[in-house]
mmCIF file of C-alpha atoms in Angstrom:
data_model
loop_
_atom_site.group_PDB
_atom_site.id
_atom_site.type_symbol
_atom_site.label_atom_id
_atom_site.label_comp_id
_atom_site.label_asym_id
_atom_site.label_seq_id
_atom_site.Cartn_x
_atom_site.Cartn_y
_atom_site.Cartn_z
ATOM 1 C CA MET A 1 92.149 103.727 114.091
ATOM 2 C CA LEU A 2 95.589 102.375 113.322
ATOM 3 C CA GLU A 3 98.340 104.702 112.112
ATOM 4 C CA ARG A 4 100.353 102.378 109.901
ATOM 5 C CA PHE A 5 100.996 104.936 107.151
ATOM 6 C CA THR A 6 102.074 108.030 109.051
ATOM 7 C CA ASP A 7 104.288 110.227 106.833
ATOM 8 C CA LYS A 8 104.063 107.726 103.965
ATOM 9 C CA VAL A 9 103.005 108.570 100.416
ATOM 10 C CA VAL A 10 100.551 106.314 98.599
ATOM 11 C CA PHE A 11 99.580 106.528 94.924
ATOM 12 C CA VAL A 12 96.036 105.302 94.200
ATOM 13 C CA THR A 13 94.588 104.941 90.705
ATOM 14 C CA GLY A 14 90.843 104.706 90.211
ATOM 15 C CA ALA A 15 90.551 107.115 93.137
ATOM 16 C CA ALA A 16 87.357 108.916 92.140
ATOM 17 C CA SER A 17 84.927 106.171 93.150
ATOM 18 C CA GLY A 18 84.425 102.655 94.501
ATOM 19 C CA ILE A 19 87.390 100.723 95.869
ATOM 20 C CA GLY A 20 89.916 103.402 94.907
ATOM 21 C CA HIS A 21 87.928 106.124 96.675
ATOM 22 C CA ALA A 22 87.518 103.964 99.802
ATOM 23 C CA THR A 23 91.232 103.123 99.757
ATOM 24 C CA CYS A 24 92.231 106.785 99.689
ATOM 25 C CA ILE A 25 90.048 107.486 102.713
ATOM 26 C CA ARG A 26 91.184 104.426 104.679
ATOM 27 C CA LEU A 27 94.886 105.053 104.131
ATOM 28 C CA ALA A 28 94.524 108.770 104.861
ATOM 29 C CA GLU A 29 92.783 107.854 108.128
ATOM 30 C CA GLU A 30 95.860 105.784 108.924
ATOM 31 C CA GLY A 31 98.190 108.707 108.254
ATOM 32 C CA ALA A 32 99.053 108.502 104.550
ATOM 33 C CA ASN A 33 99.467 111.359 102.133
ATOM 34 C CA ILE A 34 97.749 110.445 98.879
ATOM 35 C CA VAL A 35 98.264 110.864 95.154
ATOM 36 C CA CYS A 36 94.733 110.512 93.746
ATOM 37 C CA SER A 37 94.477 109.566 90.080
ATOM 38 C CA ASP A 38 91.472 108.710 87.931
ATOM 39 C CA VAL A 39 90.179 109.163 84.400
ATOM 40 C CA ASN A 40 87.330 111.092 86.078
ATOM 41 C CA ASN A 41 87.502 114.204 88.212
ATOM 42 C CA VAL A 42 89.306 113.666 91.537
ATOM 43 C CA GLU A 43 88.635 117.003 93.228
ATOM 44 C CA GLY A 44 86.132 115.398 95.592
ATOM 45 C CA ILE A 45 88.445 112.722 96.950
ATOM 46 C CA VAL A 46 91.379 115.145 97.180
ATOM 47 C CA ALA A 47 89.217 117.421 99.333
ATOM 48 C CA LYS A 48 88.175 114.521 101.574
ATOM 49 C CA VAL A 49 91.791 113.465 102.142
ATOM 50 C CA LYS A 50 92.714 117.031 103.059
ATOM 51 C CA GLU A 51 89.754 117.181 105.468
ATOM 52 C CA LEU A 52 91.399 114.260 107.262
ATOM 53 C CA GLY A 53 94.495 116.415 107.765
ATOM 54 C CA ARG A 54 96.648 114.747 105.115
ATOM 55 C CA ASP A 55 98.336 116.150 102.044
ATOM 56 C CA ALA A 56 96.811 115.150 98.722
ATOM 57 C CA ILE A 57 97.279 115.904 95.068
ATOM 58 C CA GLY A 58 95.013 114.866 92.221
ATOM 59 C CA PHE A 59 95.449 114.049 88.553
ATOM 60 C CA THR A 60 93.062 113.198 85.752
ATOM 61 C CA CYS A 61 94.877 110.383 83.990
ATOM 62 C CA ASP A 62 93.984 107.561 81.598
ATOM 63 C CA VAL A 63 96.258 104.762 82.795
ATOM 64 C CA SER A 64 96.287 103.184 79.334
ATOM 65 C CA ASP A 65 97.910 106.339 77.894
ATOM 66 C CA GLU A 66 101.688 106.019 78.280
ATOM 67 C CA GLU A 67 102.429 109.725 77.921
ATOM 68 C CA ALA A 68 99.763 110.619 80.477
ATOM 69 C CA VAL A 69 101.101 108.086 82.981
ATOM 70 C CA VAL A 70 104.694 109.277 82.588
ATOM 71 C CA ALA A 71 103.654 112.904 83.071
ATOM 72 C CA THR A 72 101.394 112.122 86.044
ATOM 73 C CA VAL A 73 104.006 110.169 87.972
ATOM 74 C CA LYS A 74 106.624 112.836 87.235
ATOM 75 C CA SER A 75 104.364 115.602 88.557
ATOM 76 C CA ALA A 76 103.398 113.570 91.628
ATOM 77 C CA MET A 77 107.038 112.971 92.525
ATOM 78 C CA GLU A 78 107.849 116.641 92.041
ATOM 79 C CA HIS A 79 105.231 117.347 94.714
ATOM 80 C CA PHE A 80 106.044 114.595 97.232
ATOM 81 C CA ASP A 81 109.605 113.548 96.292
ATOM 82 C CA LYS A 82 108.979 110.002 97.583
ATOM 83 C CA LEU A 83 106.636 107.046 97.157
ATOM 84 C CA ASP A 84 105.967 104.174 99.554
ATOM 85 C CA VAL A 85 102.966 102.343 98.096
ATOM 86 C CA LEU A 86 101.299 102.033 94.699
ATOM 87 C CA CYS A 87 97.696 100.797 94.577
ATOM 88 C CA ASN A 88 96.632 99.929 91.030
ATOM 89 C CA VAL A 89 92.856 100.030 91.365
ATOM 90 C CA ALA A 90 91.758 101.603 88.061
ATOM 91 C CA GLY A 91 89.907 99.210 85.793
ATOM 92 C CA ILE A 92 86.978 98.711 83.442
ATOM 93 C CA MET A 93 84.554 95.854 82.836
ATOM 94 C CA ARG A 94 81.990 94.742 80.273
ATOM 95 C CA SER A 95 79.978 91.600 79.580
ATOM 96 C CA ASP A 96 79.357 90.005 76.200
ATOM 97 C CA HIS A 97 78.791 86.649 74.638
ATOM 98 C CA THR A 98 82.382 85.932 73.595
ATOM 99 C CA HIS A 99 81.412 85.192 69.984
ATOM 100 C CA GLU A 100 79.882 88.697 69.837
ATOM 101 C CA LEU A 101 82.751 90.539 71.576
ATOM 102 C CA ALA A 102 84.248 93.188 69.298
ATOM 103 C CA PHE A 103 88.027 93.174 69.042
ATOM 104 C CA LYS A 104 88.140 96.893 69.859
ATOM 105 C CA ASP A 105 86.323 96.211 73.135
ATOM 106 C CA TRP A 106 88.649 93.317 73.961
ATOM 107 C CA LYS A 107 91.653 95.578 73.368
ATOM 108 C CA LYS A 108 90.191 98.430 75.422
ATOM 109 C CA ILE A 109 89.660 96.246 78.483
ATOM 110 C CA LEU A 110 93.172 94.823 78.310
ATOM 111 C CA ALA A 111 94.625 98.277 77.645
ATOM 112 C CA VAL A 112 93.138 99.793 80.798
ATOM 113 C CA ASN A 113 93.393 96.802 83.114
ATOM 114 C CA VAL A 114 96.688 95.177 82.068
ATOM 115 C CA ASP A 115 98.578 97.911 80.216
ATOM 116 C CA GLY A 116 97.503 100.475 82.807
ATOM 117 C CA THR A 117 98.739 98.337 85.680
ATOM 118 C CA PHE A 118 102.040 97.775 83.878
ATOM 119 C CA LEU A 119 102.592 101.426 82.930
ATOM 120 C CA MET A 120 101.848 102.764 86.411
ATOM 121 C CA THR A 121 104.068 100.132 88.000
ATOM 122 C CA ARG A 122 106.925 100.699 85.586
ATOM 123 C CA GLU A 123 106.942 104.436 86.190
ATOM 124 C CA CYS A 124 106.610 104.141 89.973
ATOM 125 C CA LEU A 125 109.159 101.358 90.527
ATOM 126 C CA PRO A 126 112.277 103.577 90.509
ATOM 127 C CA HIS A 127 110.727 105.698 93.264
ATOM 128 C CA LEU A 128 109.402 102.746 95.266
ATOM 129 C CA LEU A 129 112.777 101.022 95.247
ATOM 130 C CA LYS A 130 114.309 103.978 97.081
ATOM 131 C CA ARG A 131 112.041 103.415 100.084
ATOM 132 C CA LYS A 132 112.297 100.734 102.752
ATOM 133 C CA GLY A 133 109.151 98.624 103.021
ATOM 134 C CA SER A 134 107.698 99.812 99.729
ATOM 135 C CA ASN A 135 105.138 97.731 97.921
ATOM 136 C CA VAL A 136 102.636 97.426 95.085
ATOM 137 C CA VAL A 137 99.030 96.325 95.605
ATOM 138 C CA ASN A 138 97.217 95.354 92.410
ATOM 139 C CA ILE A 139 93.500 94.775 92.080
ATOM 140 C CA SER A 140 92.729 91.547 90.269
ATOM 141 C CA SER A 141 89.362 89.785 90.620
ATOM 142 C CA THR A 142 87.718 86.496 91.425
ATOM 143 C CA ALA A 143 87.119 86.442 87.655
ATOM 144 C CA ALA A 144 90.816 85.500 87.376
ATOM 145 C CA LEU A 145 90.340 82.511 89.668
ATOM 146 C CA GLY A 146 86.824 81.216 89.042
ATOM 147 C CA SER A 147 84.374 80.846 86.181
ATOM 148 C CA HIS A 148 82.663 84.113 85.266
ATOM 149 C CA PRO A 149 80.587 83.773 82.084
ATOM 150 C CA TRP A 150 80.378 86.535 79.459
ATOM 151 C CA MET A 151 83.495 88.207 80.823
ATOM 152 C CA ALA A 152 86.277 86.650 78.770
ATOM 153 C CA ALA A 153 88.149 89.916 78.236
ATOM 154 C CA TYR A 154 87.790 91.044 81.835
ATOM 155 C CA ALA A 155 88.789 87.643 83.217
ATOM 156 C CA ALA A 156 91.799 87.497 80.897
ATOM 157 C CA SER A 157 92.885 90.967 81.967
ATOM 158 C CA LYS A 158 92.586 90.162 85.661
ATOM 159 C CA GLY A 159 94.463 86.885 85.153
ATOM 160 C CA GLY A 160 97.198 88.917 83.510
ATOM 161 C CA ILE A 161 97.366 91.172 86.555
ATOM 162 C CA LEU A 162 97.796 88.137 88.815
ATOM 163 C CA SER A 163 100.692 86.789 86.738
ATOM 164 C CA PHE A 164 102.268 90.235 86.481
ATOM 165 C CA THR A 165 102.074 90.621 90.260
ATOM 166 C CA ARG A 166 103.773 87.288 90.920
ATOM 167 C CA SER A 167 106.516 88.118 88.420
ATOM 168 C CA ILE A 168 107.483 91.476 89.918
ATOM 169 C CA ALA A 169 107.209 90.044 93.440
ATOM 170 C CA VAL A 170 110.029 87.620 92.650
ATOM 171 C CA GLU A 171 112.009 90.032 90.501
ATOM 172 C CA TYR A 172 112.290 92.704 93.195
ATOM 173 C CA VAL A 173 112.099 90.721 96.431
ATOM 174 C CA LYS A 174 115.829 91.041 97.142
ATOM 175 C CA GLN A 175 115.560 94.792 96.668
ATOM 176 C CA GLY A 176 112.972 94.961 99.443
ATOM 177 C CA LEU A 177 109.875 95.522 97.331
ATOM 178 C CA ARG A 178 106.703 93.497 97.919
ATOM 179 C CA ALA A 179 103.864 92.989 95.414
ATOM 180 C CA ASN A 180 100.482 91.392 96.099
ATOM 181 C CA ALA A 181 97.101 91.143 94.408
ATOM 182 C CA ILE A 182 93.645 91.523 95.907
ATOM 183 C CA CYS A 183 90.830 89.547 94.250
ATOM 184 C CA PRO A 184 87.473 91.127 95.085
ATOM 185 C CA GLY A 185 84.127 89.650 94.140
ATOM 186 C CA GLY A 186 80.573 90.734 94.866
ATOM 187 C CA ILE A 187 81.435 94.272 96.020
ATOM 188 C CA ALA A 188 78.723 96.949 95.972
ATOM 189 C CA THR A 189 80.323 99.712 93.885
ATOM 190 C CA PRO A 190 79.421 101.753 90.786
ATOM 191 C CA PHE A 191 81.933 99.547 88.968
ATOM 192 C CA HIS A 192 80.034 96.394 89.897
ATOM 193 C CA ALA A 193 76.797 98.059 88.794
ATOM 194 C CA GLN A 194 78.204 98.157 85.237
ATOM 195 C CA PHE A 195 77.582 94.431 84.912
ATOM 196 C CA LYS A 196 74.582 93.571 82.775
ATOM 197 C CA MET A 197 73.844 90.040 81.688
ATOM 198 C CA PRO A 198 73.879 89.869 77.892
ATOM 199 C CA LYS A 199 70.687 89.049 76.049
ATOM 200 C CA GLY A 200 69.897 85.367 76.361
ATOM 201 C CA GLY A 201 72.248 84.825 79.322
ATOM 202 C CA ASP A 202 71.457 82.060 81.810
ATOM 203 C CA MET A 203 71.460 83.175 85.470
ATOM 204 C CA ASP A 204 72.314 79.640 86.578
ATOM 205 C CA LEU A 205 75.778 80.104 85.074
ATOM 206 C CA LEU A 206 76.483 82.876 87.575
ATOM 207 C CA LYS A 207 75.868 80.794 90.702
ATOM 208 C CA GLY A 208 79.523 79.883 91.121
ATOM 209 C CA ALA A 209 80.498 83.557 91.248
ATOM 210 C CA MET A 210 77.931 84.693 93.807
ATOM 211 C CA PRO A 211 78.911 85.471 97.418
ATOM 212 C CA PHE A 212 77.248 83.643 100.291
ATOM 213 C CA MET A 213 76.836 86.907 102.172
ATOM 214 C CA LYS A 214 75.193 90.229 101.438
ATOM 215 C CA TYR A 215 77.306 92.264 99.032
ATOM 216 C CA ALA A 216 79.951 94.189 100.971
ATOM 217 C CA GLY A 217 80.882 97.812 100.406
ATOM 218 C CA PRO A 218 84.249 98.953 99.015
ATOM 219 C CA GLU A 219 85.499 99.806 102.496
ATOM 220 C CA HIS A 220 85.933 96.075 103.154
ATOM 221 C CA VAL A 221 88.344 95.795 100.234
ATOM 222 C CA ALA A 222 90.065 99.001 101.338
ATOM 223 C CA SER A 223 90.716 97.524 104.789
ATOM 224 C CA THR A 224 92.338 94.497 103.146
ATOM 225 C CA ILE A 225 94.480 96.763 100.982
ATOM 226 C CA ALA A 226 95.505 98.694 104.090
ATOM 227 C CA PHE A 227 96.695 95.511 105.764
ATOM 228 C CA VAL A 228 98.548 94.174 102.712
ATOM 229 C CA ALA A 229 100.231 97.526 102.066
ATOM 230 C CA SER A 230 101.316 97.933 105.689
ATOM 231 C CA ASP A 231 104.306 96.530 107.532
ATOM 232 C CA ASP A 232 101.901 94.119 109.254
ATOM 233 C CA ALA A 233 102.056 92.141 105.987
ATOM 234 C CA ARG A 234 105.821 92.388 105.572
ATOM 235 C CA TYR A 235 106.094 88.589 105.105
ATOM 236 C CA MET A 236 103.574 88.575 102.257
ATOM 237 C CA THR A 237 104.611 88.934 98.643
ATOM 238 C CA GLY A 238 103.443 87.370 95.402
ATOM 239 C CA ALA A 239 100.151 86.467 97.088
ATOM 240 C CA GLU A 240 96.538 86.744 95.989
ATOM 241 C CA ILE A 241 93.899 87.501 98.606
ATOM 242 C CA ARG A 242 90.214 86.870 97.959
ATOM 243 C CA VAL A 243 87.602 89.274 99.319
ATOM 244 C CA ASP A 244 84.482 87.636 97.922
ATOM 245 C CA GLY A 245 82.081 86.587 100.665
ATOM 246 C CA GLY A 246 83.077 82.970 100.205
ATOM 247 C CA ALA A 247 82.005 82.789 96.549
ATOM 248 C CA LEU A 248 84.972 80.647 95.529
ATOM 249 C CA SER A 249 85.189 78.647 98.758
#
């Protein structure tokens, strides 16, 4: 196993399950100390990181709640006093016929996925900018790049994350900060299991979003995050990287 994150501190949102959980484990295996944050209980992942011999601290935090984000980042920095990498993994998804999508549901998806990514990044940036080689890794989706029916709100939110990532990549490049986005698709996680085709949906419309391989586990996305967040990817910023089994090829 590589040791690209020895003595570094990484903040991971969405850490309780799926890609966030796998990312915490992968980066801890490579030497990182982890701030684990999720709207759900994070005691399990904190314990696993500590079993790997790394320091970890956990917070229950709704990333769409500004006060909660401010307090969480403040407490995390009081514990570690530094931050090298932020991984914005937390997100939610739902599927609806767009003409039946309630405005409150539209706003909720954008609040968690876009507002949450912004709030976490805004609060972490002052700490990241103090560290050489610091970077932000955001989780977008192939929904931002391809045609995913019944997911207008989710696709819009993930497209917003892509644009946000490119913007901060340019804004902070001369200060030494990198920012990149990972675009997963067809990953076997509890998050992916949330998808249910709405009543009357046509399966043929999903063909363009389906991977050519068997669905991969979240560890395959975590390994990509580990590369992008490491110094091995020091020449990458403002990029989007697909991990989708060739679905959009």
